[in-house]
PDB file of C-alpha atoms in Angstrom:
ATOM      1  CA  UNK A 276    -159.329  81.233 -22.003  1.00 77.00           C
ATOM      2  CA  UNK A 277    -160.282  82.996 -25.220  1.00 84.00           C
ATOM      3  CA  UNK A 278    -164.069  83.020 -25.633  1.00 87.00           C
ATOM      4  CA  UNK A 279    -164.361  84.821 -28.949  1.00 93.00           C
ATOM      5  CA  UNK A 280    -162.169  86.207 -31.692  1.00 94.00           C
ATOM      6  CA  UNK A 281    -162.750  88.500 -34.630  1.00 95.00           C
ATOM      7  CA  UNK A 282    -160.605  90.517 -36.970  1.00 96.00           C
ATOM      8  CA  UNK A 283    -159.863  91.797 -40.426  1.00 95.00           C
ATOM      9  CA  UNK A 284    -157.045  91.431 -42.955  1.00 95.00           C
ATOM     10  CA  UNK A 285    -156.312  93.939 -45.738  1.00 95.00           C
ATOM     11  CA  UNK A 286    -153.856  92.843 -48.429  1.00 92.00           C
ATOM     12  CA  UNK A 287    -152.744  95.204 -51.226  1.00 96.00           C
ATOM     13  CA  UNK A 288    -150.273  93.785 -53.759  1.00 95.00           C
ATOM     14  CA  UNK A 289    -149.164  95.674 -56.876  1.00 95.00           C
ATOM     15  CA  UNK A 290    -146.315  95.962 -59.365  1.00 95.00           C
ATOM     16  CA  UNK A 291    -144.650  94.165 -62.254  1.00 94.00           C
ATOM     17  CA  UNK A 292    -141.334  92.633 -63.273  1.00 92.00           C
ATOM     18  CA  UNK A 293    -140.018  96.022 -64.453  1.00 94.00           C
ATOM     19  CA  UNK A 294    -140.951  98.290 -61.531  1.00 93.00           C
ATOM     20  CA  UNK A 295    -140.867  95.691 -58.766  1.00 96.00           C
ATOM     21  CA  UNK A 296    -143.567  94.466 -56.391  1.00 97.00           C
ATOM     22  CA  UNK A 297    -145.035  96.387 -53.435  1.00 97.00           C
ATOM     23  CA  UNK A 298    -147.089  94.862 -50.641  1.00 96.00           C
ATOM     24  CA  UNK A 299    -149.101  96.566 -47.900  1.00 96.00           C
ATOM     25  CA  UNK A 300    -150.601  94.233 -45.322  1.00 95.00           C
ATOM     26  CA  UNK A 301    -152.630  94.934 -42.186  1.00 96.00           C
ATOM     27  CA  UNK A 302    -154.175  92.526 -39.710  1.00 96.00           C
ATOM     28  CA  UNK A 303    -156.324  93.590 -36.753  1.00 97.00           C
ATOM     29  CA  UNK A 304    -157.339  90.902 -34.256  1.00 96.00           C
ATOM     30  CA  UNK A 305    -159.638  91.260 -31.230  1.00 96.00           C
ATOM     31  CA  UNK A 306    -159.665  88.502 -28.592  1.00 95.00           C
ATOM     32  CA  UNK A 307    -162.333  88.448 -25.867  1.00 93.00           C
ATOM     33  CA  UNK A 308    -161.872  86.741 -22.487  1.00 90.00           C
ATOM     34  CA  UNK A 309    -163.817  87.024 -19.235  1.00 86.00           C
ATOM     35  CA  UNK A 310    -160.548  86.470 -17.363  1.00 84.00           C
ATOM     36  CA  UNK A 311    -158.156  88.872 -19.087  1.00 84.00           C
ATOM     37  CA  UNK A 312    -160.578  91.182 -20.896  1.00 89.00           C
ATOM     38  CA  UNK A 313    -160.161  92.388 -24.470  1.00 93.00           C
ATOM     39  CA  UNK A 314    -156.855  92.206 -26.337  1.00 93.00           C
ATOM     40  CA  UNK A 315    -156.555  94.097 -29.619  1.00 96.00           C
ATOM     41  CA  UNK A 316    -153.509  93.608 -31.821  1.00 96.00           C
ATOM     42  CA  UNK A 317    -152.776  95.680 -34.918  1.00 96.00           C
ATOM     43  CA  UNK A 318    -150.051  94.441 -37.280  1.00 96.00           C
ATOM     44  CA  UNK A 319    -148.910  96.508 -40.298  1.00 96.00           C
ATOM     45  CA  UNK A 320    -146.342  95.276 -42.784  1.00 96.00           C
ATOM     46  CA  UNK A 321    -144.941  96.901 -45.935  1.00 97.00           C
ATOM     47  CA  UNK A 322    -142.439  95.342 -48.336  1.00 98.00           C
ATOM     48  CA  UNK A 323    -140.884  96.030 -51.712  1.00 98.00           C
ATOM     49  CA  UNK A 324    -139.226  93.385 -53.898  1.00 98.00           C
ATOM     50  CA  UNK A 325    -137.205  94.207 -56.997  1.00 97.00           C
ATOM     51  CA  UNK A 326    -138.511  92.822 -60.266  1.00 95.00           C
ATOM     52  CA  UNK A 327    -135.526  90.496 -60.649  1.00 95.00           C
ATOM     53  CA  UNK A 328    -136.071  89.054 -57.157  1.00 95.00           C
ATOM     54  CA  UNK A 329    -132.600  90.062 -55.959  1.00 96.00           C
ATOM     55  CA  UNK A 330    -133.392  92.734 -53.351  1.00 98.00           C
ATOM     56  CA  UNK A 331    -136.087  93.138 -50.708  1.00 98.00           C
ATOM     57  CA  UNK A 332    -137.073  95.885 -48.249  1.00 98.00           C
ATOM     58  CA  UNK A 333    -139.363  95.301 -45.282  1.00 98.00           C
ATOM     59  CA  UNK A 334    -140.871  97.152 -42.324  1.00 98.00           C
ATOM     60  CA  UNK A 335    -143.272  95.832 -39.687  1.00 96.00           C
ATOM     61  CA  UNK A 336    -145.098  97.816 -36.995  1.00 96.00           C
ATOM     62  CA  UNK A 337    -147.369  96.330 -34.345  1.00 95.00           C
ATOM     63  CA  UNK A 338    -149.552  97.575 -31.479  1.00 95.00           C
ATOM     64  CA  UNK A 339    -151.100  95.657 -28.590  1.00 94.00           C
ATOM     65  CA  UNK A 340    -154.023  97.445 -26.922  1.00 92.00           C
ATOM     66  CA  UNK A 341    -152.746 100.715 -28.359  1.00 91.00           C
ATOM     67  CA  UNK A 342    -149.176 100.272 -27.088  1.00 94.00           C
ATOM     68  CA  UNK A 343    -146.640 100.266 -29.915  1.00 94.00           C
ATOM     69  CA  UNK A 344    -143.864  97.696 -30.063  1.00 93.00           C
ATOM     70  CA  UNK A 345    -140.467  98.445 -31.574  1.00 94.00           C
ATOM     71  CA  UNK A 346    -140.662  98.328 -35.382  1.00 95.00           C
ATOM     72  CA  UNK A 347    -138.748  95.789 -37.447  1.00 96.00           C
ATOM     73  CA  UNK A 348    -136.981  97.460 -40.373  1.00 97.00           C
ATOM     74  CA  UNK A 349    -134.384  96.132 -42.788  1.00 97.00           C
ATOM     75  CA  UNK A 350    -133.442  94.931 -46.227  1.00 97.00           C
ATOM     76  CA  UNK A 351    -132.084  91.766 -47.822  1.00 98.00           C
ATOM     77  CA  UNK A 352    -130.023  90.912 -50.887  1.00 97.00           C
ATOM     78  CA  UNK A 353    -129.760  87.523 -52.555  1.00 95.00           C
ATOM     79  CA  UNK A 354    -127.443  86.014 -55.141  1.00 92.00           C
ATOM     80  CA  UNK A 355    -126.459  82.553 -56.320  1.00 89.00           C
ATOM     81  CA  UNK A 356    -124.523  81.877 -53.090  1.00 91.00           C
ATOM     82  CA  UNK A 357    -127.196  82.808 -50.579  1.00 94.00           C
ATOM     83  CA  UNK A 358    -129.020  85.560 -48.707  1.00 96.00           C
ATOM     84  CA  UNK A 359    -127.699  88.549 -46.727  1.00 96.00           C
ATOM     85  CA  UNK A 360    -130.106  90.286 -44.310  1.00 97.00           C
ATOM     86  CA  UNK A 361    -129.327  93.726 -42.850  1.00 97.00           C
ATOM     87  CA  UNK A 362    -131.460  94.909 -39.919  1.00 96.00           C
ATOM     88  CA  UNK A 363    -131.816  98.592 -38.963  1.00 96.00           C
ATOM     89  CA  UNK A 364    -134.449  98.246 -36.223  1.00 94.00           C
ATOM     90  CA  UNK A 365    -135.119  97.302 -33.480  1.00 93.00           C
ATOM     91  CA  UNK A 366    -131.398  96.484 -33.266  1.00 93.00           C
ATOM     92  CA  UNK A 367    -128.775  96.668 -35.975  1.00 95.00           C
ATOM     93  CA  UNK A 368    -127.458  93.337 -37.151  1.00 94.00           C
ATOM     94  CA  UNK A 369    -126.658  91.089 -40.079  1.00 95.00           C
ATOM     95  CA  UNK A 370    -127.689  87.535 -40.935  1.00 93.00           C
ATOM     96  CA  UNK A 371    -126.252  85.348 -43.704  1.00 94.00           C
ATOM     97  CA  UNK A 372    -128.024  82.258 -45.049  1.00 93.00           C
ATOM     98  CA  UNK A 373    -126.306  79.913 -47.500  1.00 93.00           C
ATOM     99  CA  UNK A 374    -128.091  78.374 -50.473  1.00 93.00           C
ATOM    100  CA  UNK A 375    -131.080  79.425 -52.537  1.00 95.00           C
ATOM    101  CA  UNK A 376    -133.652  81.563 -50.713  1.00 96.00           C
ATOM    102  CA  UNK A 377    -136.552  83.230 -52.544  1.00 97.00           C
ATOM    103  CA  UNK A 378    -138.460  86.406 -51.733  1.00 97.00           C
ATOM    104  CA  UNK A 379    -142.309  86.263 -51.801  1.00 96.00           C
ATOM    105  CA  UNK A 380    -142.980  87.441 -55.386  1.00 96.00           C
ATOM    106  CA  UNK A 381    -140.238  85.193 -56.779  1.00 96.00           C
ATOM    107  CA  UNK A 382    -141.731  82.345 -54.745  1.00 96.00           C
ATOM    108  CA  UNK A 383    -145.141  83.019 -56.283  1.00 94.00           C
ATOM    109  CA  UNK A 384    -143.687  82.988 -59.798  1.00 95.00           C
ATOM    110  CA  UNK A 385    -141.906  79.703 -59.083  1.00 96.00           C
ATOM    111  CA  UNK A 386    -145.179  78.201 -57.809  1.00 95.00           C
ATOM    112  CA  UNK A 387    -147.011  79.194 -60.992  1.00 93.00           C
ATOM    113  CA  UNK A 388    -144.242  77.689 -63.116  1.00 95.00           C
ATOM    114  CA  UNK A 389    -144.410  74.451 -61.110  1.00 96.00           C
ATOM    115  CA  UNK A 390    -148.207  74.289 -61.457  1.00 94.00           C
ATOM    116  CA  UNK A 391    -148.061  74.817 -65.219  1.00 93.00           C
ATOM    117  CA  UNK A 392    -145.410  72.094 -65.473  1.00 94.00           C
ATOM    118  CA  UNK A 393    -147.679  69.652 -63.637  1.00 93.00           C
ATOM    119  CA  UNK A 394    -145.490  69.319 -60.524  1.00 95.00           C
ATOM    120  CA  UNK A 395    -147.478  67.969 -57.535  1.00 95.00           C
ATOM    121  CA  UNK A 396    -145.130  69.477 -54.900  1.00 96.00           C
ATOM    122  CA  UNK A 397    -142.475  72.157 -54.565  1.00 97.00           C
ATOM    123  CA  UNK A 398    -140.071  72.799 -51.680  1.00 96.00           C
ATOM    124  CA  UNK A 399    -137.949  75.949 -51.346  1.00 96.00           C
ATOM    125  CA  UNK A 400    -136.661  78.344 -48.674  1.00 96.00           C
ATOM    126  CA  UNK A 401    -138.419  81.733 -48.433  1.00 97.00           C
ATOM    127  CA  UNK A 402    -137.646  85.020 -46.660  1.00 97.00           C
ATOM    128  CA  UNK A 403    -140.471  87.552 -46.233  1.00 95.00           C
ATOM    129  CA  UNK A 404    -139.192  89.812 -43.433  1.00 94.00           C
ATOM    130  CA  UNK A 405    -141.886  88.667 -41.000  1.00 91.00           C
ATOM    131  CA  UNK A 406    -141.610  88.198 -37.229  1.00 90.00           C
ATOM    132  CA  UNK A 407    -138.214  89.536 -36.066  1.00 92.00           C
ATOM    133  CA  UNK A 408    -136.843  89.976 -39.600  1.00 94.00           C
ATOM    134  CA  UNK A 409    -134.289  87.204 -39.144  1.00 93.00           C
ATOM    135  CA  UNK A 410    -136.263  84.062 -39.934  1.00 93.00           C
ATOM    136  CA  UNK A 411    -136.010  82.031 -43.126  1.00 95.00           C
ATOM    137  CA  UNK A 412    -138.729  79.445 -43.739  1.00 95.00           C
ATOM    138  CA  UNK A 413    -138.729  76.024 -45.325  1.00 95.00           C
ATOM    139  CA  UNK A 414    -141.879  75.959 -47.454  1.00 95.00           C
ATOM    140  CA  UNK A 415    -143.656  72.975 -48.903  1.00 95.00           C
ATOM    141  CA  UNK A 416    -146.325  73.518 -51.553  1.00 95.00           C
ATOM    142  CA  UNK A 417    -148.808  70.808 -52.487  1.00 96.00           C
ATOM    143  CA  UNK A 418    -150.303  71.626 -55.895  1.00 94.00           C
ATOM    144  CA  UNK A 419    -153.657  70.173 -56.899  1.00 93.00           C
ATOM    145  CA  UNK A 420    -154.854  69.371 -60.423  1.00 91.00           C
ATOM    146  CA  UNK A 421    -155.734  72.217 -62.768  1.00 88.00           C
ATOM    147  CA  UNK A 422    -159.264  73.572 -62.585  1.00 80.00           C
ATOM    148  CA  UNK A 423    -161.167  75.796 -64.996  1.00 70.00           C
ATOM    149  CA  UNK A 424    -164.051  77.940 -63.794  1.00 56.00           C
ATOM    150  CA  UNK A 425    -167.179  77.902 -65.908  1.00 53.00           C
ATOM    151  CA  UNK A 426    -167.308  81.029 -68.039  1.00 49.00           C
ATOM    152  CA  UNK A 427    -171.098  81.156 -67.934  1.00 46.00           C
ATOM    153  CA  UNK A 428    -173.764  80.000 -70.394  1.00 43.00           C
ATOM    154  CA  UNK A 429    -173.484  81.185 -73.976  1.00 40.00           C
ATOM    155  CA  UNK A 430    -176.133  83.548 -75.258  1.00 38.00           C
ATOM    156  CA  UNK A 431    -178.950  81.705 -76.992  1.00 42.00           C
ATOM    157  CA  UNK A 432    -180.202  82.546 -80.490  1.00 46.00           C
ATOM    158  CA  UNK A 433    -183.969  83.327 -80.296  1.00 46.00           C
ATOM    159  CA  UNK A 434    -184.353  82.215 -83.938  1.00 48.00           C
ATOM    160  CA  UNK A 435    -183.089  78.763 -83.008  1.00 46.00           C
ATOM    161  CA  UNK A 436    -184.800  77.623 -79.836  1.00 47.00           C
ATOM    162  CA  UNK A 437    -182.891  74.932 -78.016  1.00 50.00           C
ATOM    163  CA  UNK A 438    -184.325  71.461 -77.629  1.00 45.00           C
ATOM    164  CA  UNK A 439    -184.319  70.382 -73.989  1.00 46.00           C
ATOM    165  CA  UNK A 440    -181.806  67.626 -73.339  1.00 48.00           C
ATOM    166  CA  UNK A 441    -181.860  65.118 -70.530  1.00 44.00           C
ATOM    167  CA  UNK A 442    -179.401  65.967 -67.790  1.00 47.00           C
ATOM    168  CA  UNK A 443    -176.366  63.742 -67.481  1.00 46.00           C
ATOM    169  CA  UNK A 444    -175.111  63.175 -63.946  1.00 43.00           C
ATOM    170  CA  UNK A 445    -171.707  64.776 -63.414  1.00 47.00           C
ATOM    171  CA  UNK A 446    -169.094  63.871 -60.838  1.00 48.00           C
ATOM    172  CA  UNK A 447    -168.944  66.278 -57.930  1.00 50.00           C
ATOM    173  CA  UNK A 448    -166.182  68.896 -58.130  1.00 52.00           C
ATOM    174  CA  UNK A 449    -164.828  71.379 -55.589  1.00 56.00           C
ATOM    175  CA  UNK A 450    -166.748  74.646 -55.485  1.00 62.00           C
ATOM    176  CA  UNK A 451    -165.142  77.491 -57.429  1.00 65.00           C
ATOM    177  CA  UNK A 452    -164.911  80.803 -55.569  1.00 69.00           C
ATOM    178  CA  UNK A 453    -166.969  83.715 -56.878  1.00 72.00           C
ATOM    179  CA  UNK A 454    -164.003  85.858 -58.105  1.00 68.00           C
ATOM    180  CA  UNK A 455    -162.986  82.968 -60.379  1.00 70.00           C
ATOM    181  CA  UNK A 456    -166.464  82.777 -61.910  1.00 74.00           C
ATOM    182  CA  UNK A 457    -166.867  86.461 -62.772  1.00 76.00           C
ATOM    183  CA  UNK A 458    -165.304  89.115 -65.006  1.00 76.00           C
ATOM    184  CA  UNK A 459    -161.935  88.718 -66.688  1.00 76.00           C
ATOM    185  CA  UNK A 460    -160.950  85.790 -64.459  1.00 74.00           C
ATOM    186  CA  UNK A 461    -163.915  83.614 -65.433  1.00 75.00           C
ATOM    187  CA  UNK A 462    -162.831  80.503 -67.251  1.00 74.00           C
ATOM    188  CA  UNK A 463    -159.121  80.986 -66.560  1.00 78.00           C
ATOM    189  CA  UNK A 464    -157.251  77.837 -65.521  1.00 80.00           C
ATOM    190  CA  UNK A 465    -156.102  77.754 -61.895  1.00 84.00           C
ATOM    191  CA  UNK A 466    -154.641  75.360 -59.358  1.00 90.00           C
ATOM    192  CA  UNK A 467    -155.499  74.804 -55.678  1.00 89.00           C
ATOM    193  CA  UNK A 468    -152.309  75.117 -53.622  1.00 92.00           C
ATOM    194  CA  UNK A 469    -151.528  74.519 -49.940  1.00 93.00           C
ATOM    195  CA  UNK A 470    -148.261  76.046 -48.672  1.00 94.00           C
ATOM    196  CA  UNK A 471    -146.788  75.340 -45.221  1.00 94.00           C
ATOM    197  CA  UNK A 472    -144.084  77.488 -43.576  1.00 93.00           C
ATOM    198  CA  UNK A 473    -141.612  76.027 -41.052  1.00 92.00           C
ATOM    199  CA  UNK A 474    -138.702  78.034 -39.540  1.00 91.00           C
ATOM    200  CA  UNK A 475    -135.393  76.694 -40.856  1.00 89.00           C
ATOM    201  CA  UNK A 476    -133.823  76.686 -37.391  1.00 73.00           C
ATOM    202  CA  UNK A 477    -136.679  74.741 -35.794  1.00 48.00           C
ATOM    203  CA  UNK A 478    -135.655  71.423 -34.261  1.00 41.00           C
ATOM    204  CA  UNK A 479    -135.457  68.773 -36.963  1.00 48.00           C
ATOM    205  CA  UNK A 480    -137.492  66.192 -35.036  1.00 49.00           C
ATOM    206  CA  UNK A 481    -141.201  66.819 -34.729  1.00 51.00           C
ATOM    207  CA  UNK A 482    -141.122  70.389 -35.968  1.00 54.00           C
ATOM    208  CA  UNK A 483    -144.446  71.781 -37.121  1.00 57.00           C
ATOM    209  CA  UNK A 484    -145.316  74.528 -39.621  1.00 54.00           C
ATOM    210  CA  UNK A 485    -146.057  77.905 -38.067  1.00 53.00           C
ATOM    211  CA  UNK A 486    -148.788  78.431 -40.655  1.00 54.00           C
ATOM    212  CA  UNK A 487    -150.382  77.028 -43.782  1.00 54.00           C
ATOM    213  CA  UNK A 488    -152.171  78.976 -46.505  1.00 58.00           C
ATOM    214  CA  UNK A 489    -154.448  77.770 -49.285  1.00 56.00           C
ATOM    215  CA  UNK A 490    -154.296  80.155 -52.260  1.00 58.00           C
ATOM    216  CA  UNK A 491    -155.574  79.524 -55.787  1.00 57.00           C
ATOM    217  CA  UNK A 492    -152.775  80.094 -58.321  1.00 53.00           C
ATOM    218  CA  UNK A 493    -153.703  81.395 -61.777  1.00 52.00           C
TER     219      UNK A 493
END
């Protein structure tokens, strides 16, 4: 049995609609067990998505206790009819998926549009090149009401001292994370979002998401 776990995630996302979007992701996890000892996994993933959301390149490398697994390397193209995936490693192959499938940056843009339009949920298929590079995920996003972080107290005028006012009780609100209270992001509207990912080919009855994330969309 696992007795303790620790790790670190580094996430570097950059780009724009003209040049495209690049992602570098690394996750190191250390699991401790008195029975099996220490297991250290190191996952590294790089992707590039074109600005128009039509093409996608991906490469994943992973190590377990210093032993490298075969990399996953490929690219994907999407159009109005569906998605075509071409794998180079670990084994050459092709996968075709009918219907609309979004890449990660296009998915993020669609989420922001849905939040601004006041939609409470959004469901769409997504391909991100993860796992074996063949999986497409059904995603379901639950979008909370818009929030606005406090931009901080206004500077007071020493020539006009303020008269103390009695405090008015305020309804409790979810805590706003520090990055949304500071710098250029302070005061910007944002939405709490929970997104679940379920493999499309999972059995229809009783299937469960492989993961859920809770980002704040701005």
